[in-house]
PDB file of C-alpha atoms in Angstrom:
ATOM      1  CA  UNK A  25       2.066  13.678  -6.470  1.00 73.00           C
ATOM      2  CA  UNK A  26       2.009  12.902 -10.136  1.00 77.00           C
ATOM      3  CA  UNK A  27       5.552  13.925 -11.009  1.00 81.00           C
ATOM      4  CA  UNK A  28       7.109  12.034  -7.678  1.00 82.00           C
ATOM      5  CA  UNK A  29       4.919   9.066  -8.919  1.00 75.00           C
ATOM      6  CA  UNK A  30       6.847   9.428 -12.234  1.00 77.00           C
ATOM      7  CA  UNK A  31       9.973   9.935 -10.750  1.00 79.00           C
ATOM      8  CA  UNK A  32      10.396   7.247  -8.236  1.00 78.00           C
ATOM      9  CA  UNK A  33       9.408   4.185  -7.988  1.00 77.00           C
ATOM     10  CA  UNK A  34       7.217   3.970  -4.814  1.00 80.00           C
ATOM     11  CA  UNK A  35       4.848   2.130  -2.671  1.00 85.00           C
ATOM     12  CA  UNK A  36       1.441   2.499  -0.819  1.00 88.00           C
ATOM     13  CA  UNK A  37       0.100   0.714   1.821  1.00 92.00           C
ATOM     14  CA  UNK A  38      -3.705   0.689   1.659  1.00 92.00           C
ATOM     15  CA  UNK A  39      -6.058  -0.686   3.974  1.00 93.00           C
ATOM     16  CA  UNK A  40      -8.430  -2.695   2.085  1.00 95.00           C
ATOM     17  CA  UNK A  41      -8.133  -5.909  -0.607  1.00 96.00           C
ATOM     18  CA  UNK A  42      -6.966  -5.312  -3.840  1.00 93.00           C
ATOM     19  CA  UNK A  43     -10.638  -6.198  -4.667  1.00 93.00           C
ATOM     20  CA  UNK A  44     -12.175  -4.523  -2.117  1.00 93.00           C
ATOM     21  CA  UNK A  45     -13.107  -0.594  -1.686  1.00 93.00           C
ATOM     22  CA  UNK A  46     -11.013   2.154  -2.506  1.00 89.00           C
ATOM     23  CA  UNK A  47     -10.702   5.497  -0.620  1.00 89.00           C
ATOM     24  CA  UNK A  48      -9.587   6.669   3.153  1.00 90.00           C
ATOM     25  CA  UNK A  49      -9.109   4.084   6.184  1.00 94.00           C
ATOM     26  CA  UNK A  50     -12.529   5.264   7.217  1.00 95.00           C
ATOM     27  CA  UNK A  51     -14.232   5.592   3.972  1.00 95.00           C
ATOM     28  CA  UNK A  52     -13.220   1.858   3.340  1.00 96.00           C
ATOM     29  CA  UNK A  53     -14.164   1.086   6.702  1.00 97.00           C
ATOM     30  CA  UNK A  54     -17.384   2.246   6.643  1.00 97.00           C
ATOM     31  CA  UNK A  55     -18.107   1.014   2.911  1.00 97.00           C
ATOM     32  CA  UNK A  56     -17.164  -2.652   4.493  1.00 97.00           C
ATOM     33  CA  UNK A  57     -19.523  -2.329   7.559  1.00 96.00           C
ATOM     34  CA  UNK A  58     -22.400  -1.131   4.679  1.00 96.00           C
ATOM     35  CA  UNK A  59     -22.006  -3.778   2.190  1.00 96.00           C
ATOM     36  CA  UNK A  60     -21.688  -6.105   5.412  1.00 96.00           C
ATOM     37  CA  UNK A  61     -18.355  -7.796   4.378  1.00 97.00           C
ATOM     38  CA  UNK A  62     -17.137 -10.809   5.809  1.00 97.00           C
ATOM     39  CA  UNK A  63     -13.298 -10.260   5.655  1.00 97.00           C
ATOM     40  CA  UNK A  64     -11.044  -7.198   4.504  1.00 97.00           C
ATOM     41  CA  UNK A  65      -7.106  -6.922   4.734  1.00 97.00           C
ATOM     42  CA  UNK A  66      -4.228  -4.705   3.832  1.00 96.00           C
ATOM     43  CA  UNK A  67      -2.664  -4.174   0.555  1.00 95.00           C
ATOM     44  CA  UNK A  68       0.635  -2.743  -0.798  1.00 95.00           C
ATOM     45  CA  UNK A  69       0.741  -1.427  -3.754  1.00 91.00           C
ATOM     46  CA  UNK A  70       3.057   0.678  -6.599  1.00 86.00           C
ATOM     47  CA  UNK A  71       1.418   4.205  -5.971  1.00 80.00           C
ATOM     48  CA  UNK A  72       0.402   5.698  -9.129  1.00 78.00           C
ATOM     49  CA  UNK A  73      -0.756   9.270 -10.423  1.00 74.00           C
ATOM     50  CA  UNK A  74      -4.213   7.595  -9.668  1.00 68.00           C
ATOM     51  CA  UNK A  75      -4.912   7.010  -6.034  1.00 71.00           C
ATOM     52  CA  UNK A  76      -4.934   3.264  -5.009  1.00 69.00           C
ATOM     53  CA  UNK A  77      -5.045   1.813  -8.170  1.00 72.00           C
ATOM     54  CA  UNK A  78      -1.417   0.803  -9.203  1.00 83.00           C
ATOM     55  CA  UNK A  79      -0.286  -2.807  -9.486  1.00 89.00           C
ATOM     56  CA  UNK A  80      -0.558  -4.954  -5.799  1.00 92.00           C
ATOM     57  CA  UNK A  81       2.558  -6.060  -4.892  1.00 93.00           C
ATOM     58  CA  UNK A  82       1.203  -8.112  -1.881  1.00 95.00           C
ATOM     59  CA  UNK A  83      -1.669  -8.192   0.425  1.00 97.00           C
ATOM     60  CA  UNK A  84      -2.715 -10.043   3.631  1.00 97.00           C
ATOM     61  CA  UNK A  85      -6.225 -10.587   4.698  1.00 97.00           C
ATOM     62  CA  UNK A  86      -8.232 -11.209   7.576  1.00 97.00           C
ATOM     63  CA  UNK A  87     -12.330 -12.523   8.730  1.00 97.00           C
ATOM     64  CA  UNK A  88     -14.448 -10.035  10.375  1.00 97.00           C
ATOM     65  CA  UNK A  89     -17.395 -12.277  11.242  1.00 97.00           C
ATOM     66  CA  UNK A  90     -16.659 -14.700  13.792  1.00 95.00           C
ATOM     67  CA  UNK A  91     -15.469 -14.634  17.302  1.00 93.00           C
ATOM     68  CA  UNK A  92     -15.454 -11.144  19.094  1.00 92.00           C
ATOM     69  CA  UNK A  93     -17.039  -9.789  15.505  1.00 97.00           C
ATOM     70  CA  UNK A  94     -20.407 -11.568  15.829  1.00 96.00           C
ATOM     71  CA  UNK A  95     -21.332  -9.459  18.562  1.00 96.00           C
ATOM     72  CA  UNK A  96     -20.597  -5.885  16.980  1.00 97.00           C
ATOM     73  CA  UNK A  97     -22.634  -7.531  13.942  1.00 97.00           C
ATOM     74  CA  UNK A  98     -25.397  -7.853  16.357  1.00 96.00           C
ATOM     75  CA  UNK A  99     -25.085  -4.616  17.352  1.00 95.00           C
ATOM     76  CA  UNK A 100     -25.598  -2.487  13.979  1.00 95.00           C
ATOM     77  CA  UNK A 101     -28.048  -4.866  12.895  1.00 94.00           C
ATOM     78  CA  UNK A 102     -31.149  -2.884  11.610  1.00 93.00           C
ATOM     79  CA  UNK A 103     -29.197   0.328  11.683  1.00 94.00           C
ATOM     80  CA  UNK A 104     -28.766   2.763   8.855  1.00 93.00           C
ATOM     81  CA  UNK A 105     -25.299   3.634   7.975  1.00 93.00           C
ATOM     82  CA  UNK A 106     -25.916   7.052   8.873  1.00 93.00           C
ATOM     83  CA  UNK A 107     -27.212   6.149  12.681  1.00 92.00           C
ATOM     84  CA  UNK A 108     -23.682   4.430  12.837  1.00 93.00           C
ATOM     85  CA  UNK A 109     -21.577   7.219  11.370  1.00 93.00           C
ATOM     86  CA  UNK A 110     -22.877   9.508  13.860  1.00 93.00           C
ATOM     87  CA  UNK A 111     -20.840   7.709  16.343  1.00 91.00           C
ATOM     88  CA  UNK A 112     -17.659   8.208  14.122  1.00 91.00           C
ATOM     89  CA  UNK A 113     -14.420   5.960  14.885  1.00 93.00           C
ATOM     90  CA  UNK A 114     -16.006   4.982  18.434  1.00 94.00           C
ATOM     91  CA  UNK A 115     -18.353   3.065  17.063  1.00 96.00           C
ATOM     92  CA  UNK A 116     -17.541  -0.434  18.144  1.00 97.00           C
ATOM     93  CA  UNK A 117     -17.764  -2.282  15.082  1.00 97.00           C
ATOM     94  CA  UNK A 118     -15.715   0.625  13.370  1.00 97.00           C
ATOM     95  CA  UNK A 119     -13.145   0.720  15.961  1.00 96.00           C
ATOM     96  CA  UNK A 120     -12.634  -3.120  15.685  1.00 97.00           C
ATOM     97  CA  UNK A 121     -12.165  -3.575  12.282  1.00 97.00           C
ATOM     98  CA  UNK A 122      -9.668  -0.506  12.235  1.00 97.00           C
ATOM     99  CA  UNK A 123      -7.357  -2.016  15.304  1.00 96.00           C
ATOM    100  CA  UNK A 124      -7.509  -5.550  13.271  1.00 96.00           C
ATOM    101  CA  UNK A 125      -5.907  -3.382   9.630  1.00 96.00           C
ATOM    102  CA  UNK A 126      -4.122  -1.840  11.771  1.00 96.00           C
ATOM    103  CA  UNK A 127      -2.156  -4.538  13.502  1.00 95.00           C
ATOM    104  CA  UNK A 128      -1.284  -5.798   9.651  1.00 96.00           C
ATOM    105  CA  UNK A 129       0.042  -2.850   8.199  1.00 95.00           C
ATOM    106  CA  UNK A 130       3.640  -2.888   9.929  1.00 94.00           C
ATOM    107  CA  UNK A 131       3.926  -7.160   9.421  1.00 96.00           C
ATOM    108  CA  UNK A 132       2.632  -6.750   4.945  1.00 96.00           C
ATOM    109  CA  UNK A 133       5.066  -3.881   4.491  1.00 94.00           C
ATOM    110  CA  UNK A 134       8.203  -5.640   6.549  1.00 93.00           C
ATOM    111  CA  UNK A 135       6.810  -8.786   4.444  1.00 94.00           C
ATOM    112  CA  UNK A 136       6.981  -7.023   1.291  1.00 94.00           C
ATOM    113  CA  UNK A 137      10.188  -4.905   1.619  1.00 93.00           C
ATOM    114  CA  UNK A 138      11.888  -7.596   2.948  1.00 93.00           C
ATOM    115  CA  UNK A 139      10.757  -9.794  -0.579  1.00 94.00           C
ATOM    116  CA  UNK A 140      11.552  -6.663  -2.366  1.00 92.00           C
ATOM    117  CA  UNK A 141      15.093  -7.126  -0.835  1.00 94.00           C
ATOM    118  CA  UNK A 142      16.067 -10.162  -1.137  1.00 94.00           C
ATOM    119  CA  UNK A 143      15.118 -10.059  -4.565  1.00 92.00           C
ATOM    120  CA  UNK A 144      12.047 -12.335  -4.052  1.00 93.00           C
ATOM    121  CA  UNK A 145      10.261  -9.362  -6.361  1.00 93.00           C
ATOM    122  CA  UNK A 146      10.979  -5.913  -7.974  1.00 89.00           C
ATOM    123  CA  UNK A 147       9.395  -3.089  -9.227  1.00 86.00           C
ATOM    124  CA  UNK A 148      10.517  -2.120 -12.727  1.00 82.00           C
ATOM    125  CA  UNK A 149       8.495   0.243 -14.905  1.00 75.00           C
ATOM    126  CA  UNK A 150       5.195   0.254 -12.978  1.00 74.00           C
ATOM    127  CA  UNK A 151       5.439  -3.969 -13.276  1.00 82.00           C
ATOM    128  CA  UNK A 152       5.836  -6.074 -11.047  1.00 91.00           C
ATOM    129  CA  UNK A 153       8.346  -9.064 -11.357  1.00 89.00           C
ATOM    130  CA  UNK A 154       9.005 -12.356  -9.946  1.00 90.00           C
ATOM    131  CA  UNK A 155      12.543 -13.271  -8.934  1.00 91.00           C
ATOM    132  CA  UNK A 156      12.766 -14.691 -12.753  1.00 93.00           C
ATOM    133  CA  UNK A 157      12.192 -10.997 -13.907  1.00 91.00           C
ATOM    134  CA  UNK A 158       8.700 -12.743 -15.219  1.00 93.00           C
ATOM    135  CA  UNK A 159       5.209 -10.340 -14.506  1.00 92.00           C
ATOM    136  CA  UNK A 160       3.624 -11.529 -11.608  1.00 91.00           C
ATOM    137  CA  UNK A 161       0.311 -12.522 -12.620  1.00 89.00           C
ATOM    138  CA  UNK A 162      -1.411 -12.170  -9.231  1.00 92.00           C
ATOM    139  CA  UNK A 163      -0.115 -10.219  -6.148  1.00 94.00           C
ATOM    140  CA  UNK A 164       1.320 -12.345  -3.175  1.00 93.00           C
ATOM    141  CA  UNK A 165      -0.475 -13.309  -0.518  1.00 96.00           C
ATOM    142  CA  UNK A 166       1.358 -12.862   2.749  1.00 95.00           C
ATOM    143  CA  UNK A 167      -0.554 -14.412   5.068  1.00 95.00           C
ATOM    144  CA  UNK A 168       1.746 -16.435   6.537  1.00 95.00           C
ATOM    145  CA  UNK A 169       4.052 -14.104   7.151  1.00 93.00           C
ATOM    146  CA  UNK A 170       1.867 -11.572   9.017  1.00 95.00           C
ATOM    147  CA  UNK A 171       0.168 -14.097  11.305  1.00 93.00           C
ATOM    148  CA  UNK A 172       3.754 -15.363  12.257  1.00 93.00           C
ATOM    149  CA  UNK A 173       5.017 -12.025  12.663  1.00 92.00           C
ATOM    150  CA  UNK A 174       2.046 -11.380  14.888  1.00 92.00           C
ATOM    151  CA  UNK A 175       2.331 -15.148  16.907  1.00 92.00           C
ATOM    152  CA  UNK A 176       5.386 -14.077  17.598  1.00 90.00           C
ATOM    153  CA  UNK A 177       3.905 -10.648  19.407  1.00 80.00           C
ATOM    154  CA  UNK A 178       5.759  -8.439  17.192  1.00 65.00           C
TER     155      UNK A 178
END
């Protein structure tokens, strides 16, 4: 709620890259499919009164082209978004994009919380500061931390 956002510093998880689609995770995935996107990700941002628009602390990204994805993209080639949406969340490409994002949500949030706890970054007045108290100009890419976490089987 707006009151909670004004009163408490909070972070939010969003299933897209900072420059990616906004909306619910379902809306994000359908937009990625509609745009024939090559990559997506998960970001952690400061929760503000305006949904999914607070300053971004960090993100992780992953390809949705290549490997297993190529066959899924071929299966949707030439079909309208409405045809694909008729299958709902069970549509195979939709389901695969969701699974890859979902498995990265916990590790990116844990990495951000760890960075906040050890002072690598902090939040003050809806601004993200580095260890030295200077405003961070770019969100932190946490691909290395997230992929290490996944490789360890966590």
